[in-house]
PDB file of C-alpha atoms in Angstrom:
ATOM      1  CA  MET A 116      16.748  15.301   3.114  1.00 70.00           C
ATOM      2  CA  LYS A 117      15.338  15.174   6.652  1.00 80.00           C
ATOM      3  CA  SER A 118      14.805  11.809   8.306  1.00 94.00           C
ATOM      4  CA  PHE A 119      11.031  11.381   8.325  1.00 98.00           C
ATOM      5  CA  ALA A 120       8.162   9.043   9.150  1.00 98.00           C
ATOM      6  CA  PHE A 121       4.910   8.355   7.343  1.00 98.00           C
ATOM      7  CA  VAL A 122       1.825   7.744   9.496  1.00 98.00           C
ATOM      8  CA  PHE A 123      -1.559   6.527   8.274  1.00 98.00           C
ATOM      9  CA  PRO A 124      -4.974   7.673   9.565  1.00 97.00           C
ATOM     10  CA  GLY A 125      -7.786   5.384  10.666  1.00 95.00           C
ATOM     11  CA  GLN A 126     -11.541   5.413  10.978  1.00 91.00           C
ATOM     12  CA  GLY A 127     -13.096   8.869  11.201  1.00 89.00           C
ATOM     13  CA  SER A 128     -11.082  10.532   8.428  1.00 92.00           C
ATOM     14  CA  GLN A 129     -13.208   9.095   5.601  1.00 94.00           C
ATOM     15  CA  ALA A 130     -15.181  11.374   3.282  1.00 95.00           C
ATOM     16  CA  VAL A 131     -17.160  10.869   0.084  1.00 97.00           C
ATOM     17  CA  GLY A 132     -14.911  11.821  -2.841  1.00 97.00           C
ATOM     18  CA  MET A 133     -11.713  11.644  -0.787  1.00 97.00           C
ATOM     19  CA  LEU A 134      -9.697  10.399  -3.779  1.00 98.00           C
ATOM     20  CA  ASP A 135     -11.156  12.827  -6.336  1.00 98.00           C
ATOM     21  CA  ALA A 136      -8.240  15.263  -6.188  1.00 97.00           C
ATOM     22  CA  TRP A 137      -5.886  12.549  -7.453  1.00 98.00           C
ATOM     23  CA  GLY A 138      -7.789  12.556 -10.750  1.00 96.00           C
ATOM     24  CA  ASP A 139      -6.769   9.591 -12.890  1.00 96.00           C
ATOM     25  CA  HIS A 140      -3.345   9.159 -11.252  1.00 98.00           C
ATOM     26  CA  PRO A 141      -2.203   5.683 -12.383  1.00 98.00           C
ATOM     27  CA  ALA A 142      -0.955   4.574  -8.938  1.00 98.00           C
ATOM     28  CA  VAL A 143      -4.236   5.534  -7.290  1.00 98.00           C
ATOM     29  CA  ALA A 144      -6.348   3.897  -9.994  1.00 98.00           C
ATOM     30  CA  ALA A 145      -4.286   0.692  -9.767  1.00 98.00           C
ATOM     31  CA  THR A 146      -4.668   0.621  -5.984  1.00 98.00           C
ATOM     32  CA  VAL A 147      -8.442   0.999  -6.178  1.00 98.00           C
ATOM     33  CA  LYS A 148      -8.667  -1.750  -8.806  1.00 98.00           C
ATOM     34  CA  GLU A 149      -6.511  -4.126  -6.776  1.00 98.00           C
ATOM     35  CA  ALA A 150      -8.679  -3.658  -3.677  1.00 98.00           C
ATOM     36  CA  SER A 151     -11.893  -3.926  -5.712  1.00 98.00           C
ATOM     37  CA  ASP A 152     -10.732  -7.234  -7.176  1.00 98.00           C
ATOM     38  CA  ALA A 153      -9.784  -8.530  -3.720  1.00 98.00           C
ATOM     39  CA  LEU A 154     -13.146  -7.569  -2.199  1.00 98.00           C
ATOM     40  CA  GLY A 155     -15.330  -8.400  -5.189  1.00 97.00           C
ATOM     41  CA  GLU A 156     -16.943  -4.964  -5.320  1.00 96.00           C
ATOM     42  CA  ASP A 157     -16.358  -1.519  -6.811  1.00 97.00           C
ATOM     43  CA  VAL A 158     -14.462   0.265  -4.028  1.00 97.00           C
ATOM     44  CA  GLY A 159     -13.803   3.289  -6.230  1.00 97.00           C
ATOM     45  CA  ARG A 160     -17.512   3.889  -6.759  1.00 97.00           C
ATOM     46  CA  LEU A 161     -18.190   3.592  -3.016  1.00 97.00           C
ATOM     47  CA  ILE A 162     -15.497   6.187  -2.268  1.00 97.00           C
ATOM     48  CA  LYS A 163     -16.567   8.520  -5.057  1.00 97.00           C
ATOM     49  CA  GLU A 164     -20.348   8.373  -4.617  1.00 96.00           C
ATOM     50  CA  GLY A 165     -20.940   7.171  -1.045  1.00 93.00           C
ATOM     51  CA  PRO A 166     -23.467   8.019   0.215  1.00 95.00           C
ATOM     52  CA  LYS A 167     -21.936   9.285   3.455  1.00 93.00           C
ATOM     53  CA  GLU A 168     -24.043   6.930   5.591  1.00 92.00           C
ATOM     54  CA  THR A 169     -22.879   3.890   3.610  1.00 93.00           C
ATOM     55  CA  LEU A 170     -19.247   5.001   3.759  1.00 92.00           C
ATOM     56  CA  ALA A 171     -19.584   5.446   7.543  1.00 89.00           C
ATOM     57  CA  LEU A 172     -20.579   1.807   8.115  1.00 89.00           C
ATOM     58  CA  THR A 173     -17.627   0.169   9.869  1.00 90.00           C
ATOM     59  CA  THR A 174     -17.539  -2.695   7.381  1.00 92.00           C
ATOM     60  CA  ASN A 175     -17.050  -0.138   4.590  1.00 94.00           C
ATOM     61  CA  THR A 176     -15.011   2.493   6.424  1.00 93.00           C
ATOM     62  CA  GLN A 177     -12.182   0.162   7.355  1.00 95.00           C
ATOM     63  CA  PRO A 178     -11.427  -1.128   3.831  1.00 97.00           C
ATOM     64  CA  VAL A 179     -11.882   2.270   2.132  1.00 97.00           C
ATOM     65  CA  MET A 180      -9.520   3.986   4.586  1.00 97.00           C
ATOM     66  CA  LEU A 181      -6.971   1.232   3.960  1.00 98.00           C
ATOM     67  CA  VAL A 182      -7.305   1.851   0.226  1.00 98.00           C
ATOM     68  CA  ALA A 183      -7.046   5.640   0.563  1.00 98.00           C
ATOM     69  CA  GLY A 184      -3.891   5.439   2.672  1.00 98.00           C
ATOM     70  CA  VAL A 185      -2.184   2.926   0.405  1.00 98.00           C
ATOM     71  CA  ALA A 186      -3.211   4.933  -2.693  1.00 98.00           C
ATOM     72  CA  ALA A 187      -1.533   8.074  -1.319  1.00 98.00           C
ATOM     73  CA  TRP A 188       1.563   6.043  -0.400  1.00 98.00           C
ATOM     74  CA  ARG A 189       1.852   4.564  -3.889  1.00 98.00           C
ATOM     75  CA  ALA A 190       1.303   7.958  -5.497  1.00 98.00           C
ATOM     76  CA  TRP A 191       4.159   9.294  -3.360  1.00 98.00           C
ATOM     77  CA  LEU A 192       6.482   6.532  -4.571  1.00 98.00           C
ATOM     78  CA  ALA A 193       5.347   6.972  -8.171  1.00 98.00           C
ATOM     79  CA  GLU A 194       6.273  10.667  -7.963  1.00 97.00           C
ATOM     80  CA  ASP A 195       9.797   9.779  -6.790  1.00 97.00           C
ATOM     81  CA  GLY A 196       9.087  10.445  -3.136  1.00 96.00           C
ATOM     82  CA  ALA A 197      11.817   9.231  -0.790  1.00 96.00           C
ATOM     83  CA  GLN A 198      11.302   6.255   1.482  1.00 96.00           C
ATOM     84  CA  PRO A 199      10.582   7.106   5.127  1.00 98.00           C
ATOM     85  CA  SER A 200      12.823   5.726   7.860  1.00 97.00           C
ATOM     86  CA  VAL A 201       9.812   4.437   9.819  1.00 98.00           C
ATOM     87  CA  VAL A 202       6.024   4.101   9.427  1.00 98.00           C
ATOM     88  CA  ALA A 203       3.057   3.739  11.786  1.00 98.00           C
ATOM     89  CA  GLY A 204      -0.723   3.955  11.650  1.00 98.00           C
ATOM     90  CA  HIS A 205      -3.446   4.988  14.069  1.00 98.00           C
ATOM     91  CA  SER A 206      -5.693   2.011  14.874  1.00 97.00           C
ATOM     92  CA  LEU A 207      -6.944   0.756  11.488  1.00 97.00           C
ATOM     93  CA  GLY A 208      -4.142   2.828   9.913  1.00 98.00           C
ATOM     94  CA  GLU A 209      -1.630   0.289  11.221  1.00 98.00           C
ATOM     95  CA  TYR A 210      -2.787  -2.037   8.433  1.00 98.00           C
ATOM     96  CA  SER A 211      -1.977   0.651   5.823  1.00 98.00           C
ATOM     97  CA  ALA A 212       1.470   1.011   7.412  1.00 98.00           C
ATOM     98  CA  LEU A 213       1.994  -2.753   7.165  1.00 98.00           C
ATOM     99  CA  VAL A 214       1.126  -2.687   3.454  1.00 98.00           C
ATOM    100  CA  ALA A 215       3.537   0.232   2.942  1.00 98.00           C
ATOM    101  CA  SER A 216       6.289  -1.708   4.712  1.00 98.00           C
ATOM    102  CA  GLY A 217       5.706  -4.859   2.666  1.00 98.00           C
ATOM    103  CA  VAL A 218       4.408  -7.003   5.553  1.00 98.00           C
ATOM    104  CA  LEU A 219       0.999  -7.420   3.899  1.00 98.00           C
ATOM    105  CA  THR A 220      -0.085  -7.210   0.278  1.00 98.00           C
ATOM    106  CA  LEU A 221      -3.084  -4.982  -0.388  1.00 98.00           C
ATOM    107  CA  ALA A 222      -4.871  -7.998  -1.878  1.00 98.00           C
ATOM    108  CA  ASP A 223      -4.554  -9.765   1.497  1.00 98.00           C
ATOM    109  CA  ALA A 224      -5.031  -6.696   3.690  1.00 98.00           C
ATOM    110  CA  ALA A 225      -8.345  -5.556   2.165  1.00 98.00           C
ATOM    111  CA  PRO A 226     -10.349  -8.712   2.995  1.00 98.00           C
ATOM    112  CA  LEU A 227      -8.522  -8.991   6.347  1.00 98.00           C
ATOM    113  CA  VAL A 228      -9.600  -5.485   7.311  1.00 98.00           C
ATOM    114  CA  ARG A 229     -13.175  -6.130   6.204  1.00 97.00           C
ATOM    115  CA  PHE A 230     -13.228  -9.281   8.343  1.00 97.00           C
ATOM    116  CA  ARG A 231     -11.864  -7.244  11.282  1.00 97.00           C
ATOM    117  CA  ALA A 232     -14.647  -4.694  10.825  1.00 95.00           C
ATOM    118  CA  GLN A 233     -17.370  -7.352  10.666  1.00 95.00           C
ATOM    119  CA  ALA A 234     -16.032  -9.127  13.750  1.00 96.00           C
ATOM    120  CA  MET A 235     -15.909  -5.861  15.700  1.00 94.00           C
ATOM    121  CA  GLN A 236     -19.421  -4.895  14.664  1.00 91.00           C
ATOM    122  CA  GLU A 237     -20.823  -8.275  15.635  1.00 94.00           C
ATOM    123  CA  ALA A 238     -19.013  -8.476  18.998  1.00 93.00           C
ATOM    124  CA  VAL A 239     -21.271  -5.940  20.720  1.00 91.00           C
ATOM    125  CA  PRO A 240     -24.927  -5.316  19.752  1.00 88.00           C
ATOM    126  CA  VAL A 241     -25.476  -1.883  18.202  1.00 83.00           C
ATOM    127  CA  GLY A 242     -26.575   0.616  20.838  1.00 86.00           C
ATOM    128  CA  THR A 243     -25.092  -1.206  23.826  1.00 93.00           C
ATOM    129  CA  GLY A 244     -21.562   0.145  23.488  1.00 94.00           C
ATOM    130  CA  ALA A 245     -20.248   3.703  23.286  1.00 95.00           C
ATOM    131  CA  MET A 246     -17.148   5.873  22.942  1.00 96.00           C
ATOM    132  CA  ALA A 247     -16.386   9.445  24.001  1.00 97.00           C
ATOM    133  CA  ALA A 248     -13.487  11.857  23.583  1.00 97.00           C
ATOM    134  CA  ILE A 249     -12.260  13.442  26.820  1.00 98.00           C
ATOM    135  CA  LEU A 250     -10.594  16.812  26.279  1.00 98.00           C
ATOM    136  CA  GLY A 251      -8.453  18.894  28.563  1.00 97.00           C
ATOM    137  CA  LEU A 252      -7.555  16.261  31.148  1.00 98.00           C
ATOM    138  CA  ASP A 253      -4.309  14.401  31.820  1.00 96.00           C
ATOM    139  CA  ALA A 254      -4.396  10.790  30.555  1.00 97.00           C
ATOM    140  CA  GLN A 255      -3.778   9.225  33.976  1.00 97.00           C
ATOM    141  CA  LYS A 256      -6.709  11.173  35.415  1.00 98.00           C
ATOM    142  CA  VAL A 257      -8.873   9.762  32.616  1.00 98.00           C
ATOM    143  CA  VAL A 258      -7.734   6.223  33.460  1.00 98.00           C
ATOM    144  CA  ASP A 259      -8.488   6.837  37.154  1.00 98.00           C
ATOM    145  CA  GLY A 260     -11.891   8.398  36.366  1.00 98.00           C
ATOM    146  CA  CYS A 261     -12.890   5.381  34.262  1.00 98.00           C
ATOM    147  CA  ALA A 262     -12.022   3.071  37.146  1.00 97.00           C
ATOM    148  CA  GLU A 263     -14.080   5.247  39.508  1.00 97.00           C
ATOM    149  CA  ALA A 264     -17.061   5.165  37.149  1.00 98.00           C
ATOM    150  CA  ALA A 265     -16.872   1.369  36.735  1.00 97.00           C
ATOM    151  CA  ARG A 266     -16.702   0.862  40.532  1.00 96.00           C
ATOM    152  CA  SER A 267     -19.860   2.912  41.003  1.00 96.00           C
ATOM    153  CA  PHE A 268     -21.912   0.112  39.400  1.00 96.00           C
ATOM    154  CA  GLY A 269     -20.769  -2.404  42.006  1.00 93.00           C
ATOM    155  CA  THR A 270     -18.928  -5.709  41.719  1.00 87.00           C
ATOM    156  CA  ASN A 271     -19.822  -8.040  38.833  1.00 89.00           C
ATOM    157  CA  SER A 272     -22.133  -5.483  37.216  1.00 93.00           C
ATOM    158  CA  GLY A 273     -20.749  -6.186  33.762  1.00 91.00           C
ATOM    159  CA  GLU A 274     -20.403  -2.457  33.110  1.00 96.00           C
ATOM    160  CA  VAL A 275     -17.084  -1.598  31.436  1.00 97.00           C
ATOM    161  CA  VAL A 276     -15.366   1.704  30.624  1.00 98.00           C
ATOM    162  CA  GLU A 277     -11.701   2.086  29.702  1.00 98.00           C
ATOM    163  CA  ALA A 278      -9.260   4.566  28.191  1.00 98.00           C
ATOM    164  CA  VAL A 279      -8.665   3.227  24.681  1.00 98.00           C
ATOM    165  CA  ASN A 280      -7.007   5.923  22.535  1.00 98.00           C
ATOM    166  CA  PHE A 281      -4.214   8.037  24.000  1.00 98.00           C
ATOM    167  CA  ASN A 282      -4.299  10.564  21.166  1.00 98.00           C
ATOM    168  CA  ASP A 283      -2.365  13.498  22.615  1.00 96.00           C
ATOM    169  CA  PRO A 284      -1.406  14.686  26.108  1.00 95.00           C
ATOM    170  CA  VAL A 285      -4.863  16.137  26.813  1.00 95.00           C
ATOM    171  CA  GLN A 286      -7.121  14.102  24.496  1.00 97.00           C
ATOM    172  CA  THR A 287      -8.024  10.563  25.464  1.00 98.00           C
ATOM    173  CA  VAL A 288     -10.866   8.478  24.049  1.00 98.00           C
ATOM    174  CA  ILE A 289     -12.813   6.153  26.337  1.00 98.00           C
ATOM    175  CA  ALA A 290     -14.984   3.183  25.376  1.00 98.00           C
ATOM    176  CA  GLY A 291     -17.153   0.510  26.926  1.00 97.00           C
ATOM    177  CA  SER A 292     -20.754  -0.229  27.749  1.00 97.00           C
ATOM    178  CA  LYS A 293     -23.113   2.694  27.143  1.00 96.00           C
ATOM    179  CA  ALA A 294     -24.142   3.317  30.758  1.00 97.00           C
ATOM    180  CA  ALA A 295     -20.557   3.132  32.018  1.00 98.00           C
ATOM    181  CA  VAL A 296     -19.283   5.548  29.356  1.00 98.00           C
ATOM    182  CA  GLU A 297     -22.032   8.020  30.225  1.00 97.00           C
ATOM    183  CA  LYS A 298     -21.159   7.719  33.938  1.00 98.00           C
ATOM    184  CA  ALA A 299     -17.458   8.188  33.184  1.00 98.00           C
ATOM    185  CA  CYS A 300     -18.215  11.363  31.220  1.00 98.00           C
ATOM    186  CA  GLU A 301     -19.997  12.756  34.293  1.00 98.00           C
ATOM    187  CA  VAL A 302     -17.125  11.770  36.596  1.00 98.00           C
ATOM    188  CA  LEU A 303     -14.428  13.130  34.288  1.00 98.00           C
ATOM    189  CA  LYS A 304     -16.171  16.480  33.818  1.00 98.00           C
ATOM    190  CA  ALA A 305     -16.496  16.740  37.587  1.00 97.00           C
ATOM    191  CA  ASN A 306     -12.783  15.920  37.835  1.00 97.00           C
ATOM    192  CA  GLY A 307     -11.769  18.769  35.522  1.00 97.00           C
ATOM    193  CA  ALA A 308     -12.217  17.655  31.914  1.00 98.00           C
ATOM    194  CA  LYS A 309     -13.065  20.588  29.651  1.00 98.00           C
ATOM    195  CA  ARG A 310     -15.339  18.477  27.477  1.00 97.00           C
ATOM    196  CA  ALA A 311     -16.633  14.924  27.145  1.00 98.00           C
ATOM    197  CA  LEU A 312     -17.883  14.370  23.608  1.00 97.00           C
ATOM    198  CA  PRO A 313     -19.832  11.216  22.638  1.00 95.00           C
ATOM    199  CA  LEU A 314     -18.496   9.821  19.350  1.00 93.00           C
ATOM    200  CA  PRO A 315     -20.762   8.679  16.488  1.00 85.00           C
ATOM    201  CA  VAL A 316     -19.455   5.108  16.335  1.00 85.00           C
ATOM    202  CA  SER A 317     -21.193   1.760  16.182  1.00 81.00           C
ATOM    203  CA  ALA A 318     -19.024  -0.223  18.618  1.00 90.00           C
ATOM    204  CA  PRO A 319     -16.689   0.342  21.609  1.00 95.00           C
ATOM    205  CA  PHE A 320     -13.456  -0.102  19.637  1.00 96.00           C
ATOM    206  CA  HIS A 321     -10.234  -1.089  21.423  1.00 97.00           C
ATOM    207  CA  SER A 322     -12.031  -1.888  24.685  1.00 97.00           C
ATOM    208  CA  SER A 323     -12.014  -5.288  26.387  1.00 97.00           C
ATOM    209  CA  LEU A 324     -15.560  -5.775  25.025  1.00 97.00           C
ATOM    210  CA  MET A 325     -13.849  -6.401  21.667  1.00 97.00           C
ATOM    211  CA  LYS A 326     -12.132  -9.570  22.932  1.00 97.00           C
ATOM    212  CA  PRO A 327     -14.589 -11.890  21.092  1.00 96.00           C
ATOM    213  CA  ALA A 328     -13.814 -10.010  17.866  1.00 97.00           C
ATOM    214  CA  ALA A 329     -10.098 -10.299  18.555  1.00 98.00           C
ATOM    215  CA  GLU A 330     -10.380 -14.078  18.977  1.00 98.00           C
ATOM    216  CA  ARG A 331     -12.017 -14.351  15.558  1.00 98.00           C
ATOM    217  CA  LEU A 332      -9.458 -11.966  14.062  1.00 98.00           C
ATOM    218  CA  GLN A 333      -6.596 -14.002  15.518  1.00 98.00           C
ATOM    219  CA  ARG A 334      -7.622 -17.022  13.432  1.00 97.00           C
ATOM    220  CA  GLN A 335      -7.839 -14.876  10.298  1.00 98.00           C
ATOM    221  CA  LEU A 336      -4.421 -13.350  10.999  1.00 98.00           C
ATOM    222  CA  ALA A 337      -2.935 -16.839  11.324  1.00 98.00           C
ATOM    223  CA  ALA A 338      -4.331 -17.758   7.902  1.00 97.00           C
ATOM    224  CA  THR A 339      -2.908 -14.626   6.213  1.00 98.00           C
ATOM    225  CA  ALA A 340       0.622 -14.394   4.778  1.00 98.00           C
ATOM    226  CA  PHE A 341       2.893 -11.933   6.600  1.00 98.00           C
ATOM    227  CA  ALA A 342       6.428 -10.990   5.511  1.00 98.00           C
ATOM    228  CA  ALA A 343       9.244  -9.314   7.419  1.00 97.00           C
ATOM    229  CA  PRO A 344       8.949  -5.491   7.144  1.00 98.00           C
ATOM    230  CA  ARG A 345      11.130  -3.599   4.674  1.00 98.00           C
ATOM    231  CA  ILE A 346      10.525  -0.410   6.692  1.00 98.00           C
ATOM    232  CA  PRO A 347      10.281  -0.466  10.516  1.00 98.00           C
ATOM    233  CA  VAL A 348       6.674  -0.246  11.775  1.00 98.00           C
ATOM    234  CA  VAL A 349       5.924   1.173  15.227  1.00 98.00           C
ATOM    235  CA  ASN A 350       2.909  -0.728  16.545  1.00 98.00           C
ATOM    236  CA  ASN A 351      -0.014   0.774  18.497  1.00 98.00           C
ATOM    237  CA  ILE A 352      -0.162  -1.613  21.404  1.00 97.00           C
ATOM    238  CA  GLU A 353       3.391  -1.226  22.744  1.00 97.00           C
ATOM    239  CA  ALA A 354       4.818   1.569  20.557  1.00 98.00           C
ATOM    240  CA  LYS A 355       7.531  -0.899  19.548  1.00 97.00           C
ATOM    241  CA  VAL A 356       9.059  -2.115  16.304  1.00 98.00           C
ATOM    242  CA  GLU A 357       8.701  -5.841  15.624  1.00 98.00           C
ATOM    243  CA  SER A 358      10.375  -7.653  12.730  1.00 96.00           C
ATOM    244  CA  ASP A 359       9.070 -11.183  13.290  1.00 97.00           C
ATOM    245  CA  PRO A 360       5.790 -11.804  11.406  1.00 97.00           C
ATOM    246  CA  ASP A 361       4.284 -13.800  14.290  1.00 97.00           C
ATOM    247  CA  ARG A 362       4.965 -10.958  16.725  1.00 98.00           C
ATOM    248  CA  ILE A 363       3.393  -8.509  14.263  1.00 98.00           C
ATOM    249  CA  ARG A 364       0.308 -10.740  14.114  1.00 98.00           C
ATOM    250  CA  ALA A 365       0.204 -10.850  17.914  1.00 98.00           C
ATOM    251  CA  ALA A 366       0.328  -7.041  18.113  1.00 98.00           C
ATOM    252  CA  LEU A 367      -2.628  -6.755  15.706  1.00 98.00           C
ATOM    253  CA  TYR A 368      -4.598  -9.272  17.763  1.00 98.00           C
ATOM    254  CA  GLN A 369      -3.926  -7.316  20.966  1.00 98.00           C
ATOM    255  CA  GLN A 370      -4.676  -3.986  19.261  1.00 98.00           C
ATOM    256  CA  ALA A 371      -8.256  -5.116  18.562  1.00 97.00           C
ATOM    257  CA  PHE A 372      -9.112  -5.071  22.283  1.00 98.00           C
ATOM    258  CA  GLY A 373      -6.269  -2.943  23.670  1.00 97.00           C
ATOM    259  CA  PRO A 374      -5.511   0.782  23.674  1.00 97.00           C
ATOM    260  CA  VAL A 375      -3.935   2.789  20.857  1.00 98.00           C
ATOM    261  CA  ARG A 376      -0.903   4.387  22.506  1.00 98.00           C
ATOM    262  CA  TRP A 377      -0.466   7.106  19.901  1.00 98.00           C
ATOM    263  CA  VAL A 378       1.376   9.536  22.191  1.00 98.00           C
ATOM    264  CA  ASP A 379       3.974   6.828  22.825  1.00 98.00           C
ATOM    265  CA  CYS A 380       4.115   5.977  19.099  1.00 98.00           C
ATOM    266  CA  VAL A 381       4.966   9.556  18.119  1.00 98.00           C
ATOM    267  CA  ARG A 382       7.560   9.801  20.886  1.00 98.00           C
ATOM    268  CA  ALA A 383       9.081   6.489  19.765  1.00 98.00           C
ATOM    269  CA  ILE A 384       9.322   7.798  16.189  1.00 98.00           C
ATOM    270  CA  ALA A 385      11.071  10.927  17.467  1.00 97.00           C
ATOM    271  CA  ALA A 386      13.451   8.805  19.536  1.00 97.00           C
ATOM    272  CA  MET A 387      14.378   6.876  16.374  1.00 96.00           C
ATOM    273  CA  GLY A 388      15.721  10.105  14.901  1.00 96.00           C
ATOM    274  CA  ALA A 389      12.877  11.298  12.676  1.00 97.00           C
ATOM    275  CA  SER A 390      12.641  15.078  12.478  1.00 96.00           C
ATOM    276  CA  ALA A 391       9.377  15.128  10.492  1.00 97.00           C
ATOM    277  CA  ILE A 392       6.147  13.113  10.515  1.00 98.00           C
ATOM    278  CA  VAL A 393       3.945  13.102   7.411  1.00 98.00           C
ATOM    279  CA  GLU A 394       0.323  11.963   7.574  1.00 98.00           C
ATOM    280  CA  CYS A 395      -0.325   9.846   4.467  1.00 98.00           C
ATOM    281  CA  GLY A 396      -3.996   9.650   3.532  1.00 97.00           C
ATOM    282  CA  PRO A 397      -7.205  11.638   3.917  1.00 96.00           C
ATOM    283  CA  GLY A 398      -7.401  14.446   6.460  1.00 93.00           C
ATOM    284  CA  LYS A 399      -5.068  16.177   8.889  1.00 96.00           C
ATOM    285  CA  VAL A 400      -6.054  14.579  12.202  1.00 96.00           C
ATOM    286  CA  LEU A 401      -2.709  12.903  12.889  1.00 97.00           C
ATOM    287  CA  ALA A 402      -0.757  15.968  11.774  1.00 97.00           C
ATOM    288  CA  GLY A 403      -2.584  17.966  14.443  1.00 96.00           C
ATOM    289  CA  MET A 404      -1.809  15.321  17.055  1.00 97.00           C
ATOM    290  CA  THR A 405       1.884  15.402  16.149  1.00 97.00           C
ATOM    291  CA  LYS A 406       2.001  19.139  16.813  1.00 97.00           C
ATOM    292  CA  ARG A 407       0.503  18.646  20.254  1.00 97.00           C
ATOM    293  CA  ILE A 408       2.602  15.603  21.191  1.00 98.00           C
ATOM    294  CA  ALA A 409       5.985  16.632  19.785  1.00 97.00           C
ATOM    295  CA  PRO A 410       5.958  20.292  18.689  1.00 97.00           C
ATOM    296  CA  GLU A 411       9.687  20.103  17.955  1.00 96.00           C
ATOM    297  CA  LEU A 412       8.971  17.847  14.959  1.00 97.00           C
ATOM    298  CA  THR A 413       7.931  19.079  11.528  1.00 97.00           C
ATOM    299  CA  SER A 414       4.344  17.988  10.885  1.00 97.00           C
ATOM    300  CA  ALA A 415       2.676  17.737   7.470  1.00 97.00           C
ATOM    301  CA  ALA A 416      -0.216  16.000   5.706  1.00 98.00           C
ATOM    302  CA  MET A 417      -0.164  14.474   2.210  1.00 98.00           C
ATOM    303  CA  TYR A 418      -3.511  13.611   0.616  1.00 97.00           C
ATOM    304  CA  ASP A 419      -3.527  15.003  -2.971  1.00 98.00           C
ATOM    305  CA  PRO A 420      -1.075  16.145  -5.694  1.00 98.00           C
ATOM    306  CA  ALA A 421      -0.765  19.649  -4.253  1.00 98.00           C
ATOM    307  CA  THR A 422       0.117  18.477  -0.738  1.00 98.00           C
ATOM    308  CA  LEU A 423       2.450  15.837  -2.193  1.00 98.00           C
ATOM    309  CA  ALA A 424       4.454  18.613  -3.825  1.00 97.00           C
ATOM    310  CA  GLU A 425       4.383  20.636  -0.587  1.00 97.00           C
ATOM    311  CA  VAL A 426       5.683  17.706   1.454  1.00 97.00           C
ATOM    312  CA  LYS A 427       8.580  17.203  -0.954  1.00 96.00           C
ATOM    313  CA  GLY A 428       9.490  20.836  -0.331  1.00 95.00           C
ATOM    314  CA  VAL A 429       9.181  20.495   3.445  1.00 94.00           C
ATOM    315  CA  LEU A 430      11.428  17.447   3.506  1.00 95.00           C
ATOM    316  CA  ALA A 431      14.076  18.778   1.115  1.00 89.00           C
TER     317      ALA A 431
END
């Protein structure tokens, strides 16, 4: 069997009914029940019925995406899927990866992720922050364009815009205060970006404006039990593997207000010897990124019984 990695998607891949194709798979049902018990609400009903607007609320999206990723992971194991040599997750997906690796229990991760979502939402008033995807421009040019846009407001203006998700070589997400993000979009298009697309999000995730949320999260992380990983986890903030629970906590704290270095994560996974990367959970967003970052790797997505069987074939 090929050496392979599992990677877990984050916010944005959610959809009403995203677990329906699993039917009454015991591992999926048990995962939903465990999370529902931990959160004190019916997570399965929220995923199955939505509505879309409720599912899209950050405080709901983060726990349901955790549940969906872990459910797919447990279904994989229940169907005698082999253990990956390394795991990682994009933004919120890092928490799913930590559950898969045994660092966190789902019962601890679900309320932790909900707390993270609430802290992020409360850190910046709705409507004052923004995010945008910049397409067709080298990442360093995006970083430079953000700095140019921020300078245009003058010293001590309080306007912030930063590159926060390095998703693939020519797709970088920026975030910050609304006016600064809009200015950066203008600058970056003038500097050669093919497109600058505002994202329908409720907060400027991974920007320095999230520092107050990170401070609150840090206290919650300290109060949560972490174990040493059974499977190496490549973290977002440095694209490194950490085995010490305190260093893993520190990486999650920094990730809340620091960039997701996904290009570096995929390259680190490749450097560790993986020849295939499988997206575990709803959607195919990360699988597409893998193809653009490291086309030499086999890329696949596993989100229902049919794709589970396909992935087994790909990895054989």
